[in-house]
């Protein structure tokens, strides 16, 4: 057992001291996720039928007063804002469903402001302005801040007594029956990011297994075979490291996705980890299976590239389902990555499954077993 | 006491018989060398004895155990250096040796092993930064750190300069002094002759001669060798007419005359060059060596 851990440590050092490995398995997914997050969070929401680059802003006036009307007017003057006034419950429901990215609530006590301002300052008290803003629309907060402080200065001519209370999501405290927004299917990020995660798991599985080819060519495997170390132990260590790296990747992708781009988290970490594990198992064994058909690192690379390109572009991971033409949906059914991406979207964001979760599980498990059988039959230590 | 016993070992790759009925035995505490050209079947034999490869036929016993049937029992008691095998490139020398030490029940201390192979000043260097010679020494260090009863070295001094080669021979002789048995392969005649207690000459997967280097030489040669390097004397038919010469061997870059009577041959040779009208200005005299034995037995040279 001691030897096993030493080997594991040695292997880890090999990987973490190799900049190429770090780049492909850690930084690349980060860049990918950030890139996709930025691109897709800027996309005009197709569900809202919006053609122009306008951002939906809902304003809730709790009391129809002059001050609130002035602020609403200021918002309407901004050409990029499509302002509508709503009742609070309505506005929050729409926000929860993703129909608006920003809700501004102007409380009733605002109307007393010109008179009460002096008292508030004396008592060092502030009026809370609740704002609901989706994480991917945070840039709108700049405008909100500017308009609010501008209005305040104009009307009061003195320092701020208003304080923005920012929310990124509607909670149950808001008195709504919300299901986390899962069943609406509107959120592009929720579709894309789990797919990207599935893709990075596939890449780790396929390209990670090339290492075994390199070790065979450099005869390290043979040298290990001459030591008392059981041969399988080396492979077990390799696989364990792939699983570890997969978890790290998943954690990075999900954390960035969730906190920067508003990726919905519909399930607990353990459930998500289970899917990550299954996906890793499927693609690591697929990678090892491919290595048994290659004699050199170069030919191994070529096989992996081909497999990865096919799956990357024919599994529909980069496009929200609405954009995918019918023929591609048919091709998707033959790509193992489609099923992992589908499962991931369900597991992470709670998106409805395209093929059914049982099918996803069955395909991935079946793939793992099939690849393992072929690998065990064909694997050569040298 | 016999520690390695090989009988009628056979290994085929397709139609090619890499090892063809090879037999040898190695006694405890000796340095045993397999000498032969590349492709003679040395490495295949080596890998079968160390339990890496399976054999097609024959018997192999290492320390009384069949390495194919009980690989673990053999591998914990031997140390192995493989030809052209690399190690993890991102690990340092010290980390590499610690790793391999961890595979064996009773390894040598890492520090001591590095000292024996002149690797101390490189202990914190990554393997990828080492020179060819340093890597070779590290590979031997991996074999030695096992503290195995038999140390197997496959072409241990390939790629080393003469000085580094002699240093490594020193380290191998230390193993013998420590009571270890050393089994090595080489295609350097000099290495076999200077280092090994006994040598098996291998060709086409068979043992063509076996004994101490001196036994092998005196069994095949009573004569001295006189080497002519002058191009004018290349393929000169009159050399064969010299009465004191028993054999003329024409090699690529020189001609070898074998003679039991050196004085007579030199006299005859002077007379011959006079009649040919050339000056004899360069020749070497030496005793026969294992290379000559190999040449005599197989008609080919070991190394080119």
Short mmCIF file of C-alpha atoms in Angstrom, two decimals, chain A residues 2-4 6-11 13-15 17-19 211 215 217-220 222-229 231 234 382, chain B residues 47 50-53 72 75-76 78 80-92 95 98-100 102-105 126 142:
data_model
loop_
_atom_site.label_atom_id
_atom_site.label_comp_id
_atom_site.label_asym_id
_atom_site.label_seq_id
_atom_site.Cartn_x
_atom_site.Cartn_y
_atom_site.Cartn_z
CA UNK A 2 2.89 2.31 0.84
CA UNK A 3 4.36 1.66 -2.60
CA UNK A 4 1.02 2.50 -4.16
CA UNK A 6 4.46 6.61 -3.39
CA UNK A 7 3.64 5.82 -6.98
CA UNK A 8 0.56 8.02 -6.78
CA UNK A 9 2.61 10.90 -5.40
CA UNK A 10 5.24 10.41 -8.08
CA UNK A 11 2.56 10.45 -10.72
CA UNK A 13 4.34 15.31 -9.35
CA UNK A 14 4.77 14.24 -12.96
CA UNK A 15 1.47 15.83 -13.87
CA UNK A 17 5.22 19.71 -12.86
CA UNK A 18 4.27 19.42 -16.51
CA UNK A 19 2.98 22.74 -17.76
CA UNK A 211 0.32 8.91 -20.99
CA UNK A 215 5.22 5.24 -20.66
CA UNK A 217 7.34 3.81 -25.57
CA UNK A 218 9.87 5.04 -22.99
CA UNK A 219 9.81 1.54 -21.45
CA UNK A 220 8.93 2.89 -18.02
CA UNK A 222 8.49 -2.40 -18.58
CA UNK A 223 10.86 -1.17 -15.88
CA UNK A 224 7.98 -1.06 -13.40
CA UNK A 225 7.13 -4.57 -14.57
CA UNK A 226 10.59 -5.69 -13.45
CA UNK A 227 9.93 -4.49 -9.88
CA UNK A 228 7.80 -6.38 -7.36
CA UNK A 229 5.04 -3.79 -7.86
CA UNK A 231 1.45 -4.31 -12.74
CA UNK A 234 0.29 1.26 -11.76
CA UNK A 382 5.12 -3.14 -24.28
CA UNK B 47 13.95 -10.33 -19.78
CA UNK B 50 14.00 -11.44 -14.80
CA UNK B 51 10.35 -12.47 -15.17
CA UNK B 52 9.36 -9.70 -17.60
CA UNK B 53 8.79 -11.93 -20.63
CA UNK B 72 6.68 -11.79 -7.10
CA UNK B 75 11.24 -9.85 -8.25
CA UNK B 76 11.50 -8.97 -4.55
CA UNK B 78 16.53 -9.10 -7.59
CA UNK B 80 16.98 -4.85 -12.61
CA UNK B 81 18.30 -2.21 -14.99
CA UNK B 82 16.70 -2.36 -18.43
CA UNK B 83 18.25 -1.29 -21.66
CA UNK B 84 16.93 2.08 -22.91
CA UNK B 85 14.27 2.28 -20.21
CA UNK B 86 13.63 5.83 -19.05
CA UNK B 87 12.22 6.94 -15.73
CA UNK B 88 9.71 9.64 -14.84
CA UNK B 89 11.18 12.78 -16.35
CA UNK B 90 9.72 15.30 -13.92
CA UNK B 91 10.96 13.56 -10.79
CA UNK B 92 14.33 14.39 -9.26
CA UNK B 95 12.59 11.19 -5.67
CA UNK B 98 12.94 6.83 -3.14
CA UNK B 99 10.08 5.69 -5.36
CA UNK B 100 11.86 2.55 -6.50
CA UNK B 102 9.65 1.78 -1.86
CA UNK B 103 8.91 -1.21 -4.09
CA UNK B 104 11.40 -3.49 -2.31
CA UNK B 105 11.20 -5.07 1.13
CA UNK B 126 15.01 16.47 -12.47
CA UNK B 142 17.59 1.81 -9.50
#
